Coordinates of C-alpha atoms in Angstrom, one line a residue:
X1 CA 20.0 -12.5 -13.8
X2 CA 22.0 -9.6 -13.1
X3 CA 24.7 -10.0 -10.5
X4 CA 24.8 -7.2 -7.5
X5 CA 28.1 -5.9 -5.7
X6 CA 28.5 -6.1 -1.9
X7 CA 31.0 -6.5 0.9
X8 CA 30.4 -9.2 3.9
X9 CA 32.6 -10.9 5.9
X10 CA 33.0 -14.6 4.9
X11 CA 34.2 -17.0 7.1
X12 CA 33.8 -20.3 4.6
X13 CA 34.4 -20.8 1.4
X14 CA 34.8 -23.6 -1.7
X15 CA 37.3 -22.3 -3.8
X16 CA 37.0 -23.2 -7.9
X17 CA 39.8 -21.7 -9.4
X18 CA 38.8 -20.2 -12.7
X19 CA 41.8 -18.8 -14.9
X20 CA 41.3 -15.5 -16.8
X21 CA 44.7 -14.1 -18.1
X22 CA 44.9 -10.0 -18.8
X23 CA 44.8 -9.2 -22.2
X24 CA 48.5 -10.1 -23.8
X25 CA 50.1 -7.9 -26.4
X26 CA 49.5 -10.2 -28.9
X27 CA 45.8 -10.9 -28.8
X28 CA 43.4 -9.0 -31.0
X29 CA 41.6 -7.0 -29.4
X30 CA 37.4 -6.7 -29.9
X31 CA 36.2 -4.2 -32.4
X32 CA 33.9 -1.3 -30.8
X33 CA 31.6 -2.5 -33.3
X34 CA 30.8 -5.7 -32.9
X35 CA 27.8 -7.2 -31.3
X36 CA 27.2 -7.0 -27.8
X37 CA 25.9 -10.2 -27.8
X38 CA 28.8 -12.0 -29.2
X39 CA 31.3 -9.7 -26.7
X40 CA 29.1 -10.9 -23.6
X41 CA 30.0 -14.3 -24.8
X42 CA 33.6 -14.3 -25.1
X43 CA 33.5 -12.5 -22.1
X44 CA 31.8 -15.1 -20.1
X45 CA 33.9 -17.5 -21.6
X46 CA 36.8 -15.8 -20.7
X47 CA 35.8 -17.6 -16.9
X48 CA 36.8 -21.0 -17.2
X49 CA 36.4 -23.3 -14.3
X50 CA 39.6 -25.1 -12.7
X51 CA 39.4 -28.1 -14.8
X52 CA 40.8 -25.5 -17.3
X53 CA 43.7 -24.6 -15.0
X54 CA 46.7 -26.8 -14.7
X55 CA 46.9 -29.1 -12.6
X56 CA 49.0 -27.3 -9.5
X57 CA 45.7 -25.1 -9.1
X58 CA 46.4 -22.7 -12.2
X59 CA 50.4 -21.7 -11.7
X60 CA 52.3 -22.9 -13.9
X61 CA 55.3 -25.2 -13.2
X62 CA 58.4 -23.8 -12.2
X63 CA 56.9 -20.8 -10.8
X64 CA 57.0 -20.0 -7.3
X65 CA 53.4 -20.7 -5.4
X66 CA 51.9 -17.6 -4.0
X67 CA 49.0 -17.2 -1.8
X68 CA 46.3 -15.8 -3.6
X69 CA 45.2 -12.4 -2.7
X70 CA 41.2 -11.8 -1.9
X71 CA 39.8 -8.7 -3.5
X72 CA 37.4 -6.8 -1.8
X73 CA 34.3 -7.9 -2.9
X74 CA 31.6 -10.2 -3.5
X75 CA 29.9 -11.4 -6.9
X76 CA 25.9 -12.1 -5.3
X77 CA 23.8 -14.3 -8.2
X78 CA 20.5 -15.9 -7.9
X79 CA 21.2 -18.7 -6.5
X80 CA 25.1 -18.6 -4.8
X81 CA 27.4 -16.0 -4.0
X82 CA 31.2 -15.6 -5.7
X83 CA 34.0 -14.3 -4.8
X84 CA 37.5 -13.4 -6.7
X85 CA 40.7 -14.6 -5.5
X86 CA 44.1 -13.2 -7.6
X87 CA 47.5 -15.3 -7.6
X88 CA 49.7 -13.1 -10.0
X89 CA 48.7 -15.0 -12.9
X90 CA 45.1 -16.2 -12.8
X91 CA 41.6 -15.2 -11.4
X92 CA 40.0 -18.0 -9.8
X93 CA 36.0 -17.9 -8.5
X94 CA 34.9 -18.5 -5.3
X95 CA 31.7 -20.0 -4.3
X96 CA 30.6 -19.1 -1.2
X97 CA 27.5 -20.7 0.5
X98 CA 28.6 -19.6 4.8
X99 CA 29.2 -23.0 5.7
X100 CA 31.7 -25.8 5.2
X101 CA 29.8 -27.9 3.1
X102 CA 26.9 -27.8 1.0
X103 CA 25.0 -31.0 -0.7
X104 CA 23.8 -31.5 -4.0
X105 CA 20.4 -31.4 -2.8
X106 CA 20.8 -28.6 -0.3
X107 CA 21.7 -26.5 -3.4
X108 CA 19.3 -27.5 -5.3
X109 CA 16.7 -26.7 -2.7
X110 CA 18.7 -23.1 -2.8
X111 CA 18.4 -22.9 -6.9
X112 CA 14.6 -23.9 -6.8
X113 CA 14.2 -21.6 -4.1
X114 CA 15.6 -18.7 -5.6
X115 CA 14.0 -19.4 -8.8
X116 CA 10.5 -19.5 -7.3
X117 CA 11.1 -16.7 -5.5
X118 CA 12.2 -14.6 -8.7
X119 CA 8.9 -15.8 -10.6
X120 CA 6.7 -14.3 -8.1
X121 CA 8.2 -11.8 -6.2
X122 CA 9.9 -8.2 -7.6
X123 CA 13.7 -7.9 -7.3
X124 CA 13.4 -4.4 -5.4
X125 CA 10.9 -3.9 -3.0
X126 CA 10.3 -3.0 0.4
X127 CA 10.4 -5.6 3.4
X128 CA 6.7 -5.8 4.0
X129 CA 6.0 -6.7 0.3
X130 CA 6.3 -10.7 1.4
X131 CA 3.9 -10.4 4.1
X132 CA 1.1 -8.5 2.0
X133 CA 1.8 -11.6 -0.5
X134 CA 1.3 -14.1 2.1
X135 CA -1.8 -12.8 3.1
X136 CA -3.0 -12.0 -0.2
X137 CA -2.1 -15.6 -1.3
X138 CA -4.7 -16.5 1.6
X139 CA -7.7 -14.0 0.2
X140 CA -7.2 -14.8 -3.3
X141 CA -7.6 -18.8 -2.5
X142 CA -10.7 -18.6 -1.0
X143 CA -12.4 -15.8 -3.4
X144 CA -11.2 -17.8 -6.3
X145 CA -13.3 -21.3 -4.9
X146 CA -16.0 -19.0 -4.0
X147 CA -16.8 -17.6 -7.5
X148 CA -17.0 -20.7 -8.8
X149 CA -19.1 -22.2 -6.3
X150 CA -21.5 -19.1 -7.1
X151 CA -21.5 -19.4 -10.8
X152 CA -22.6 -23.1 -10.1
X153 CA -25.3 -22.1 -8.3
X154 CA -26.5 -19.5 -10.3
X155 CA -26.1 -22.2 -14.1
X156 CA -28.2 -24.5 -11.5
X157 CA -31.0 -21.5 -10.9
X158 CA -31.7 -20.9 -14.4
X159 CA -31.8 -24.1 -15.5
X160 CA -28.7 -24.9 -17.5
X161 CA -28.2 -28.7 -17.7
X162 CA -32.2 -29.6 -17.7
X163 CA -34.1 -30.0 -20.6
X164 CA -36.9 -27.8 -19.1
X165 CA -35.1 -24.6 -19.2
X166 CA -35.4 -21.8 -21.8
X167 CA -31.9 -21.0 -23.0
X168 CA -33.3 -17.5 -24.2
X169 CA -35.0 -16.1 -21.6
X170 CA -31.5 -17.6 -19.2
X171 CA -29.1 -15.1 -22.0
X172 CA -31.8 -12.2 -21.2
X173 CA -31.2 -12.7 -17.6
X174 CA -27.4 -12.7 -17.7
X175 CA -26.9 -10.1 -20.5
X176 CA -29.6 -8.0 -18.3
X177 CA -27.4 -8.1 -14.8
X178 CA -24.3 -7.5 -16.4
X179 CA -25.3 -4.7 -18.2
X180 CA -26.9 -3.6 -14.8
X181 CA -23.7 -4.2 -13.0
X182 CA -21.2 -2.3 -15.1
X183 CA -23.6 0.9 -15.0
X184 CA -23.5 0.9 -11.3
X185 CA -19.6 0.5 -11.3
X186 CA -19.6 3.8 -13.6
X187 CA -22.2 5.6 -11.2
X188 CA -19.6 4.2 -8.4
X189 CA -16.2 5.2 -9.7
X190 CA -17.8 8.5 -11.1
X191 CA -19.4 9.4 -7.2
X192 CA -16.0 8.1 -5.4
X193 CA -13.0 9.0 -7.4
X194 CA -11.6 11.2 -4.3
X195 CA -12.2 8.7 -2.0
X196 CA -9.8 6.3 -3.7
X197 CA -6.9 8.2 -2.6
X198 CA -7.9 9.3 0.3
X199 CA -9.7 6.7 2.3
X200 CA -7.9 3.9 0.2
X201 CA -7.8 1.0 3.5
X202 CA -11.3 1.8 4.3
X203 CA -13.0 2.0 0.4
X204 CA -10.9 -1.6 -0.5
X205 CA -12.0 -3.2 2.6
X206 CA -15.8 -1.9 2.2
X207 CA -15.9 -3.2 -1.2
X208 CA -13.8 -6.7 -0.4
X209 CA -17.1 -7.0 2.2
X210 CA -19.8 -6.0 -0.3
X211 CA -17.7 -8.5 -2.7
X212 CA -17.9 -11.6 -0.5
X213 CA -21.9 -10.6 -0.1
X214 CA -23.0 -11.1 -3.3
X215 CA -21.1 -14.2 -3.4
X216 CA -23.5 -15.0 -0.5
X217 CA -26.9 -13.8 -2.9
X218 CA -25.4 -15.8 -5.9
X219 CA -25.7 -18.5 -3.7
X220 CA -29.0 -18.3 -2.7
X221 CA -30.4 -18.2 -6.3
X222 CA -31.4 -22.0 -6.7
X223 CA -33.6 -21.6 -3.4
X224 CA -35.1 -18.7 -5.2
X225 CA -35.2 -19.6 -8.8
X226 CA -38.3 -17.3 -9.5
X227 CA -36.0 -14.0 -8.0
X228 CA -32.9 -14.9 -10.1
X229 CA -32.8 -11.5 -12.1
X230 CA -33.2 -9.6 -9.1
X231 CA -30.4 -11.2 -6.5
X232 CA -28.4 -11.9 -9.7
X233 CA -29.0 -8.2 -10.9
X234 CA -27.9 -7.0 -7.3
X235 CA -25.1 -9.5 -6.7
X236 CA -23.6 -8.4 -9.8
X237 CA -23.8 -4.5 -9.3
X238 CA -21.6 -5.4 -5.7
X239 CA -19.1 -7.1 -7.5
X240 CA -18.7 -4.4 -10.3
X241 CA -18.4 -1.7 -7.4
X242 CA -15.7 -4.1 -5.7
X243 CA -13.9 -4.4 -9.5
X244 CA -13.8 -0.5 -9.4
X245 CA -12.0 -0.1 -6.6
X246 CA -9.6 -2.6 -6.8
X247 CA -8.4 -1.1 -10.2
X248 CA -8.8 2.1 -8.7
X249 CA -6.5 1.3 -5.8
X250 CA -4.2 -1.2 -7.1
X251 CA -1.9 1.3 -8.6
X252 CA -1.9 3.4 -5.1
X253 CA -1.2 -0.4 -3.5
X254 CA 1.9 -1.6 -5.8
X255 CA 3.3 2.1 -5.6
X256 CA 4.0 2.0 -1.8
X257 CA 6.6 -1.0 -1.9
X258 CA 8.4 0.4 -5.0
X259 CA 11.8 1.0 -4.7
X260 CA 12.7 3.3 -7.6
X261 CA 10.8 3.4 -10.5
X262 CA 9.9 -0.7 -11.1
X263 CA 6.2 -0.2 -10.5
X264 CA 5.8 -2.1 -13.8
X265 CA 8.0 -5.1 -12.4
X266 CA 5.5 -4.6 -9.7
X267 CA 2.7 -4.8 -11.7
X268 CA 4.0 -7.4 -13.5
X269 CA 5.0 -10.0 -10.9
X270 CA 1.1 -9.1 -9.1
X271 CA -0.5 -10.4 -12.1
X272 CA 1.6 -13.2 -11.7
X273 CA 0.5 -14.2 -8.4
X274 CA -2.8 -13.7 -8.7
X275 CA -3.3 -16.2 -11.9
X276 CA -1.3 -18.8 -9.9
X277 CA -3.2 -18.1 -6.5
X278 CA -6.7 -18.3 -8.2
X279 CA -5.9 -21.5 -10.0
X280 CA -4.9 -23.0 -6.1
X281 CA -8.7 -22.0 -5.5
X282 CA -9.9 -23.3 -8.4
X283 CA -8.3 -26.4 -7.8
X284 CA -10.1 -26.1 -4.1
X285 CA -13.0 -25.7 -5.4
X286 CA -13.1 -28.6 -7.8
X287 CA -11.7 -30.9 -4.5
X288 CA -15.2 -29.5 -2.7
X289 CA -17.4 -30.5 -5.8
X290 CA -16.0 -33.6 -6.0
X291 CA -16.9 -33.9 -2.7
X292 CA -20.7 -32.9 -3.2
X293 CA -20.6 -35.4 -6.3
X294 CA -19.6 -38.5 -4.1
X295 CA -22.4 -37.6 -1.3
X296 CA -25.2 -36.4 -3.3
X297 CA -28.1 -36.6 -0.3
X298 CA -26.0 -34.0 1.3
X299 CA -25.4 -31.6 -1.9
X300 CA -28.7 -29.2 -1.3
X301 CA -27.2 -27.6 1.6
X302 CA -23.5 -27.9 1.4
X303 CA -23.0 -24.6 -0.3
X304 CA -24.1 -22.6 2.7
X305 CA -22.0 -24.4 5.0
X306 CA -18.8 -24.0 3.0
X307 CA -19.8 -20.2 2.1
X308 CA -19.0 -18.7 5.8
X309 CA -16.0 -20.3 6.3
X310 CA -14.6 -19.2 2.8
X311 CA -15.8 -15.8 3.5
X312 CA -14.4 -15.6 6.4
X313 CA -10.2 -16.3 5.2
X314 CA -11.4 -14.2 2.7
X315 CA -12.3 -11.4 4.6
X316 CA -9.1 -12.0 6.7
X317 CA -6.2 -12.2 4.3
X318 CA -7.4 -8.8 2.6
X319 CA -7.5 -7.2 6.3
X320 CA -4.5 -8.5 7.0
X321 CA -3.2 -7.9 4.0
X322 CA -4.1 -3.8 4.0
X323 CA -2.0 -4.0 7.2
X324 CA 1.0 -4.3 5.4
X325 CA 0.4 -1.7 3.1
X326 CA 2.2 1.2 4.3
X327 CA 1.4 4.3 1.7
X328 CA 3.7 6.9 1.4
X329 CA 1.3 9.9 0.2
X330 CA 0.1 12.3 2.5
X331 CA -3.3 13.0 3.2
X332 CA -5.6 14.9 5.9
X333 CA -5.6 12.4 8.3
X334 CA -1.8 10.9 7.9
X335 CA -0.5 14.7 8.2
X336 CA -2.4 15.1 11.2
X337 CA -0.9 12.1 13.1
X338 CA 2.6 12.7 11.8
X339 CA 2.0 16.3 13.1
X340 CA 0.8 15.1 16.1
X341 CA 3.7 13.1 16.6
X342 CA 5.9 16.0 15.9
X343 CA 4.4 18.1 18.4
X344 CA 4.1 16.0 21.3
X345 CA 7.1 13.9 20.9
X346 CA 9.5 15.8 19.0
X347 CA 10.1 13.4 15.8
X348 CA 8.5 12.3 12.1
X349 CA 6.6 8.5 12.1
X350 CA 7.8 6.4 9.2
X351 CA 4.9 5.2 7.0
X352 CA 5.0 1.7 9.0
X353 CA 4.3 4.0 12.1
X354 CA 1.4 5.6 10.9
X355 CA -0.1 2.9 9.4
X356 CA -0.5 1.0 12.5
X357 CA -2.1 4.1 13.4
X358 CA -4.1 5.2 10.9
X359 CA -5.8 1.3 10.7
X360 CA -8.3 0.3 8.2
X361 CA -11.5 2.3 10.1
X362 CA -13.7 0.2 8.3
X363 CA -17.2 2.0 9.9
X364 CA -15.4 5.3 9.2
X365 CA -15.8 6.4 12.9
X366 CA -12.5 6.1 14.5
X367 CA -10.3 9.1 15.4
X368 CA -13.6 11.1 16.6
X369 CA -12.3 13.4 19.3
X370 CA -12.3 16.4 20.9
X371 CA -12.0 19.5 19.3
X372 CA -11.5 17.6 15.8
X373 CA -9.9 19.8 13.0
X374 CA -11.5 19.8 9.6
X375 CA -10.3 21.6 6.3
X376 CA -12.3 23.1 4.3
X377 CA -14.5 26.5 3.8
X378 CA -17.2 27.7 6.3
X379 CA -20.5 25.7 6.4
X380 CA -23.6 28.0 6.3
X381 CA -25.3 25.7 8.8
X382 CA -22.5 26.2 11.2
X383 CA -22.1 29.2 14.1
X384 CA -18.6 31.2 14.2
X385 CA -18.3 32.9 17.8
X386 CA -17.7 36.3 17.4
X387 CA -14.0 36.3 18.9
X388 CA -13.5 33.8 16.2
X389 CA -15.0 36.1 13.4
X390 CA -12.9 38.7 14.3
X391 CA -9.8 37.0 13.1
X392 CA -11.1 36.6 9.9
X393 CA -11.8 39.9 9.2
X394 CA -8.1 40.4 9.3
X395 CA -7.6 38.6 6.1
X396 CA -5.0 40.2 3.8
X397 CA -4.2 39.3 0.4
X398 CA -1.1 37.4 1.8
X399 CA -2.5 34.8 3.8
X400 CA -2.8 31.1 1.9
X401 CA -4.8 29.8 4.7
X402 CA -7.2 31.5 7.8
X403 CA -7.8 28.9 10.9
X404 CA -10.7 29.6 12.7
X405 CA -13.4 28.0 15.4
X406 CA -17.1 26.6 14.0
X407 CA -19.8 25.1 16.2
X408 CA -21.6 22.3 14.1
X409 CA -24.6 20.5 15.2
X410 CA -23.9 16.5 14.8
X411 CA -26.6 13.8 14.8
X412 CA -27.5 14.4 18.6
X413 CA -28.8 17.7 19.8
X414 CA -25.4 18.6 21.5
X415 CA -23.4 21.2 19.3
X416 CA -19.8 20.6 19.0
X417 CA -16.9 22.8 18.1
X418 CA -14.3 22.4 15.8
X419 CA -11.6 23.6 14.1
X420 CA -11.7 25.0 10.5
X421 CA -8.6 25.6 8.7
X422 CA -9.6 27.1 4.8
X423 CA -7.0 27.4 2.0
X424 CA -6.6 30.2 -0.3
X425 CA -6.5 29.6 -4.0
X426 CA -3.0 29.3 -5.1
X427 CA -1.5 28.0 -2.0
X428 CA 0.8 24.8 -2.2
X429 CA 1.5 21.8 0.1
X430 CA 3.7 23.7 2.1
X431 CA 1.3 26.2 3.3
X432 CA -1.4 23.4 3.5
X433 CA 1.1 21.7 6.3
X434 CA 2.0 24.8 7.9
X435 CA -1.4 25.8 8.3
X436 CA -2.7 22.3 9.6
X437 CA 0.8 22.4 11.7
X438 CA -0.9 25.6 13.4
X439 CA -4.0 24.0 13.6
X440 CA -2.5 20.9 15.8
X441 CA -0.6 23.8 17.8
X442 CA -3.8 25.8 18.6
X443 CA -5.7 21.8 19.3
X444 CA -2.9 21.6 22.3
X445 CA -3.6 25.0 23.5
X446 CA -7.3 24.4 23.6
X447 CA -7.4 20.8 24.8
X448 CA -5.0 22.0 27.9
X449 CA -8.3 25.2 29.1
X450 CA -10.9 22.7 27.2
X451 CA -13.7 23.3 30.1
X452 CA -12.5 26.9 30.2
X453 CA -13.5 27.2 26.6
X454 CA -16.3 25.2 26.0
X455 CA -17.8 27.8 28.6
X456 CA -16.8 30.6 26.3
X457 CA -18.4 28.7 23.4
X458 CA -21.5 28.8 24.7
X459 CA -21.8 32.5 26.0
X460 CA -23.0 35.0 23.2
X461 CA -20.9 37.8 23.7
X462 CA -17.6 38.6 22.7
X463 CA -15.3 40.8 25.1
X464 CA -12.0 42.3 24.5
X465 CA -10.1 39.6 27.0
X466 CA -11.6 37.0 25.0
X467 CA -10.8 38.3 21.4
X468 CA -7.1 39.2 22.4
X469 CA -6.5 35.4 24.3
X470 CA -7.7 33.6 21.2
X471 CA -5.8 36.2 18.7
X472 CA -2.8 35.2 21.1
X473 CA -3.5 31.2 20.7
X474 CA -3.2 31.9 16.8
X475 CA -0.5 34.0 16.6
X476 CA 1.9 31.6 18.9
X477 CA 0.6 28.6 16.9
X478 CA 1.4 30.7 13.4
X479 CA 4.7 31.5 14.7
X480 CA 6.0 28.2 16.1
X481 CA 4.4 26.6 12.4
X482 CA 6.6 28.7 10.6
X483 CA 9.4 27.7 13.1
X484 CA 9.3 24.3 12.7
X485 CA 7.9 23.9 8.7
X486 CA 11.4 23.7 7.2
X487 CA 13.2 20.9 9.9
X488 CA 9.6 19.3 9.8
X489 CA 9.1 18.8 5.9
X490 CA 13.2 17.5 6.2
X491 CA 12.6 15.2 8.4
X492 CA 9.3 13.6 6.4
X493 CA 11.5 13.8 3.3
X494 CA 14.1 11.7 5.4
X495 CA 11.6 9.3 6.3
X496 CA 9.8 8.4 3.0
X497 CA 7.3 10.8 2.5
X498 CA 5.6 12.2 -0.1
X499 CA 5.6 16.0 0.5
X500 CA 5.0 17.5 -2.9
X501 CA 1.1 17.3 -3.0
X502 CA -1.8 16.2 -0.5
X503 CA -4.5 14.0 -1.3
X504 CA -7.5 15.8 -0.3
X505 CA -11.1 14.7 -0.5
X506 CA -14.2 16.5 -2.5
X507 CA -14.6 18.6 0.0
X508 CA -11.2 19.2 1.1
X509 CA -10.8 21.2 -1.9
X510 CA -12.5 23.8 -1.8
X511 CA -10.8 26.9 -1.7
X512 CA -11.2 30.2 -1.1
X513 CA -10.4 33.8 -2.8
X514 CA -9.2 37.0 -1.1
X515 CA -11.1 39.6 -2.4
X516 CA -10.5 43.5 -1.0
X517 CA -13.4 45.3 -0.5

C-alpha cells in the first residue's frame, strides 16, 4: 500500500536503525532503462533493518557518536507509522506506535485491523462514509435473510419438493412474473428518470418500503396457493421498481463521499460489502431455518412472526443510512434552504447542514408553507392578479428569468398564492440562482405584510399604489440578487457545492421564449 507524508508531533518512539549509505563514487549506477520493477526492489532493499548495522547502532568504530538528527517528517503505512532519523552516516527507521510499548498481539490486532479496514472501506472518502456503512451493514443483513425466507415460501406454494406438483405449469408461473416484473421496472424508470436526481432520499426510501412489502406478499403465498401468480406477479413488479432505483441512485449515493475522482474505488469496495453483508444474512437465515426444522409443530406460522421484526431493521438501517448521505448537487429545494440561510443568517450550509434539513420527506409533504415558491411556466388553471401581470408585460429580450405571483386552487376549496419564478431559454445556473435568490428576497418581503397582502390577493382590481409597491418588492429583490450572486456562489464553491448545473424535475424544465411582438 502506498505510504502518505505528514507532520505530527511524536512523543514515543522504537527506534530500528536501518542503514542506507548515499550513492558512493564507485557504485554503478541504475540504467534509465531498466525495469521499474527490479529498481523498486533494490530500492527497498537498500533499507535494511539494524541487524544489518554494526553492532554500536550503525557508526562504525573509531568514529565519534553523534546524535542522530530527526528529519521533519513522518513515513504513515497501513498498519504503523515510520519515521527517519540521520547520524552522518546511516539512515535508520523509526517505528512509531504513540506509546512506550506495544505487544505482539496489540499489533497484530493493529495489522488485522487495518487490513480489514482496507478490504472494505475506500482509502479517500469523506467522514460520514463509515456511518452510512454501519447502517447499511444493518439493512443489508436483514433484506438478505428476508429473500430467502420469501423464496422458501414461494418453492413451498407451487409445490416444489412434493410429488403432486406440476413442474410445468410452476416454470409458467415464475417465467410469467418475472417477465411481468421487469416490464413494470421499464414503465418505472421510463416515468421517473427526473425524480432520481431530484427527490433521490425520498424515491430510495419509497422503493426500500415497497421492497420489504412484497417480501411480505411472497410470504403469504403458501396460505394462498391458488393466488400464487397474482401476489407472486405483484411482489415481483415491487421489487423490480425497488432494483431501478437503487441502480438509478447508487451512482448519485457513492458520488457524494468521493474525494477526487475514486468513484470506481468507491464502487468497487460497495460491491464488496454488500456480497459479504448478504452472506451474514444468509447465514441468519439458514440459523432461523434450522430453527423451524428442530420445532416443526411451530413451522406454519413462524414466517410471519420473524417477517416484521426483519422488516423493521431493514426499514431502519436504510433510513438511517440516507441520513448520512450528504449530496453535493444542487437542486430546487437544497438552493432554496441554502438561500434561505443566506438571507436570514448571512452564511452558506455545508451539505451536512442541509441534509439534516432537507430529511428524507418520505410522504412528500414536508416544507409546505406560506407563500411557497415554485419554478416553472404559468399554469392555465391558475389566476395572475393584475399588478402581477403587469410586470410581465415588461419582458425584454434580456431577461433569463420573470418572477411573478399565481393563485392556485389546492385539494381544499381555499385558493393559495404562490410564487412563480419561469426561466428563459438559454439561461444557465447562474441566472437560475439569482432568480430563485430574488425570489427568497421578495418571500421575506411578503411574509413580513402577509395579512396586508393576502387582502390584496383577493380584491379584483388593480390600482396604481398597488402595481408600483409590488414593482418596488421586485426591483429591490433583483437588485440585492445581483448584489450578493457573486460572494454567494463563492461561498457554495468554498463549501462543497456543486454550482455548475441544477437538478430540476420534469416540470422544472420548462422554459420559456421571449418573443417581440
Amino acid at each position: 500500500m502506498p505510504f502518505s507524508l505528514y507532520t505530527p508531533t511524536i512523543n514515543h518512539h522504537h527506534l530500528y536503525p536501518t542503514s542506507w549509505n548515499p550513492g558512493k563514487p564507485n557504485e554503478a549506477a541504475i540504467p534509465g532503462n531498466q525495469n521499474l520493477f527490479l529498481r523498486g526492489v533494490l530500492a527497498f532493499s537498500s533499507l535494511r533493518t539494524s541487524l544489518d548495522c554494526v553492532s554500536d547502532g550503525g557508526v562504525e568504530k573509531g568514529s565519534r557518536p553523534t546524535s542522530p538528527i530527526r528529519l521533519p517528517f513522518v513515513v504513515k503505512g497501513t498498519s504503523e507509522v515510520s519515521r527517519f532519523f540521520w547520524d552522518g552516516k546511516c539512515l535508520q527507521v523509526v517505528s512509531v506506535y504513540g506509546s512506550a510499548g506495544v505487544d505482539f498481539d496489540d499489533r497484530l490486532l493493529r495489522v488485522c485491523g487495518s487490513r480489514v479496514r482496507d478490504f472494505f472501506i475506500p482509502r479517500q472518502v469523506k467522514r460520514n462514509y463509515l456511518d452510512y456503512v454501519k447502517w447499511k451493514f444493518l439493512h443489508r443483513v436483514f433484506s438478505s435473510a428476508l429473500q430467502v425466507l420469501a423464496t422458501q415460501a414461494m418453492f413451498t406454494a407451487i409445490g416444489v419438493g412434493y410429488s403432486s406438483s406440476l413442474p410445468s405449469a410452476a416454470a409458467l408461473n415464475w417465467v410469467l412474473k418475472d417477465g411481468l416484473g421487469r416490464l413494470s421496472r421499464c414503465i418505472y424508470t421510463a416515468s421517473l428518470a427526473s425524480a432520481f436526481d431530484t427527490n433521490l432520499k425520498r424515491v430510495r426510501f419509497t422503493t426500500a418500503v415497497l421492497f420489504v412489502a412484497s417480501i411480505g406478499l411472497e410470504l403469504l403465498t403458501p396460505a394462498f396457493p391458488r393466488l400464487f401468480l397474482l401476489l407472486a406477479t405483484i411482489a415481483n413488479i415491487s421489487k423490480q421498481i425497488s432494483l431501478a432505483c437503487y441502480l438509478a441512485t447508487r451512482s448519485s449515493v457513492h458520488q457524494s463521499f468521493a474525494i477526487g475522482d475514486n468513484l470506481g474505488e468507491i464502487s468497487a469496495k460497495a460491491q464488496i460489502q454488500t456480497v459479504c453483508f448478504d452472506i451474514l444474512g444468509l447465514t441468519l437465515a439458514a440459523l432461523v431455518n434450522l430453527w423451524i426444522d428442530n420445532h416443526k409443530s411451530r413451522q406454519a406460522g413462524i414466517h410471519y412472526f420473524v417477517y416484521p421484526f426483519f422488516a423493521a431493521m431493514d426499514l431502519f438501517g436504510i433510513y438511517q443510512g440516507l441520513k448520512h448521505v450528504h449530496l453535493q448537487t444542487l437542486t430546487k429545494d437544497r438552493l432554496e434552504i441554502i438561500l434561505n440561510t443566506w438571507i436570514e443568517c448571512g452564511y452558506v450550509p455545508s451539505p451536512a447542514e442541509v441534509s439534516e434539513q432537507e430529511g428524507i420527506n418520505f410522504l412528500g409533504v414536508k416544507g409546505k408553507s406560506v407563500w411557497p415558491i415554485r419554478i416553472g411556466c404559468l399554469n392555465p388553471k391558475g389566476q395572475i392578479p393584475k399588478w402581477s401581470m403587469k410586470t410581465i408585460q415588461r419582458l425584454s429580450n434580456e431577461d433569463y428569468y420573470f418572477v411573478c405571483v399565481e393563485i392556485l386552487k389546492g385539494l381544499k376549496i381555499t385558493e393559495q398564492p404562490h410564487i412563480l419564478l419561469s426561466i428563459c431559454e438559454g439561461a444557465k445556473a447562474v441566472h437560475i440562482i439569482t432568480g430563485l435568490l430574488q425570489a427568497c428576497y421578495i418571500r421575506r418581503v411578503l411574509l413580513r405584510n402577509n395579512s396586508r397582502w393576502e387582502n390584496i390577493i383577493e380584491e379584483s382590481d388593480a390600482s396604481d399604489s398597488r402595481l408600483e409597491d409590488w414593482s418596488v418588492i421586485v426591483e429591490n429583490g433583483r437588485r440585492y440578487a445581483e448584489r450578493d450572486i457573486s460572494n454567494l456562489i463563492e461561498h457554495m464553491l468554498e463549501m462543497g457545492w456543486v454550482v455548475k448545473s441544477i437538478l430540476l424535475s420534469t416540470q422544472e424544465q420548462i422554459r420559456y421564449s421571449f418573443v417581440s411582438d
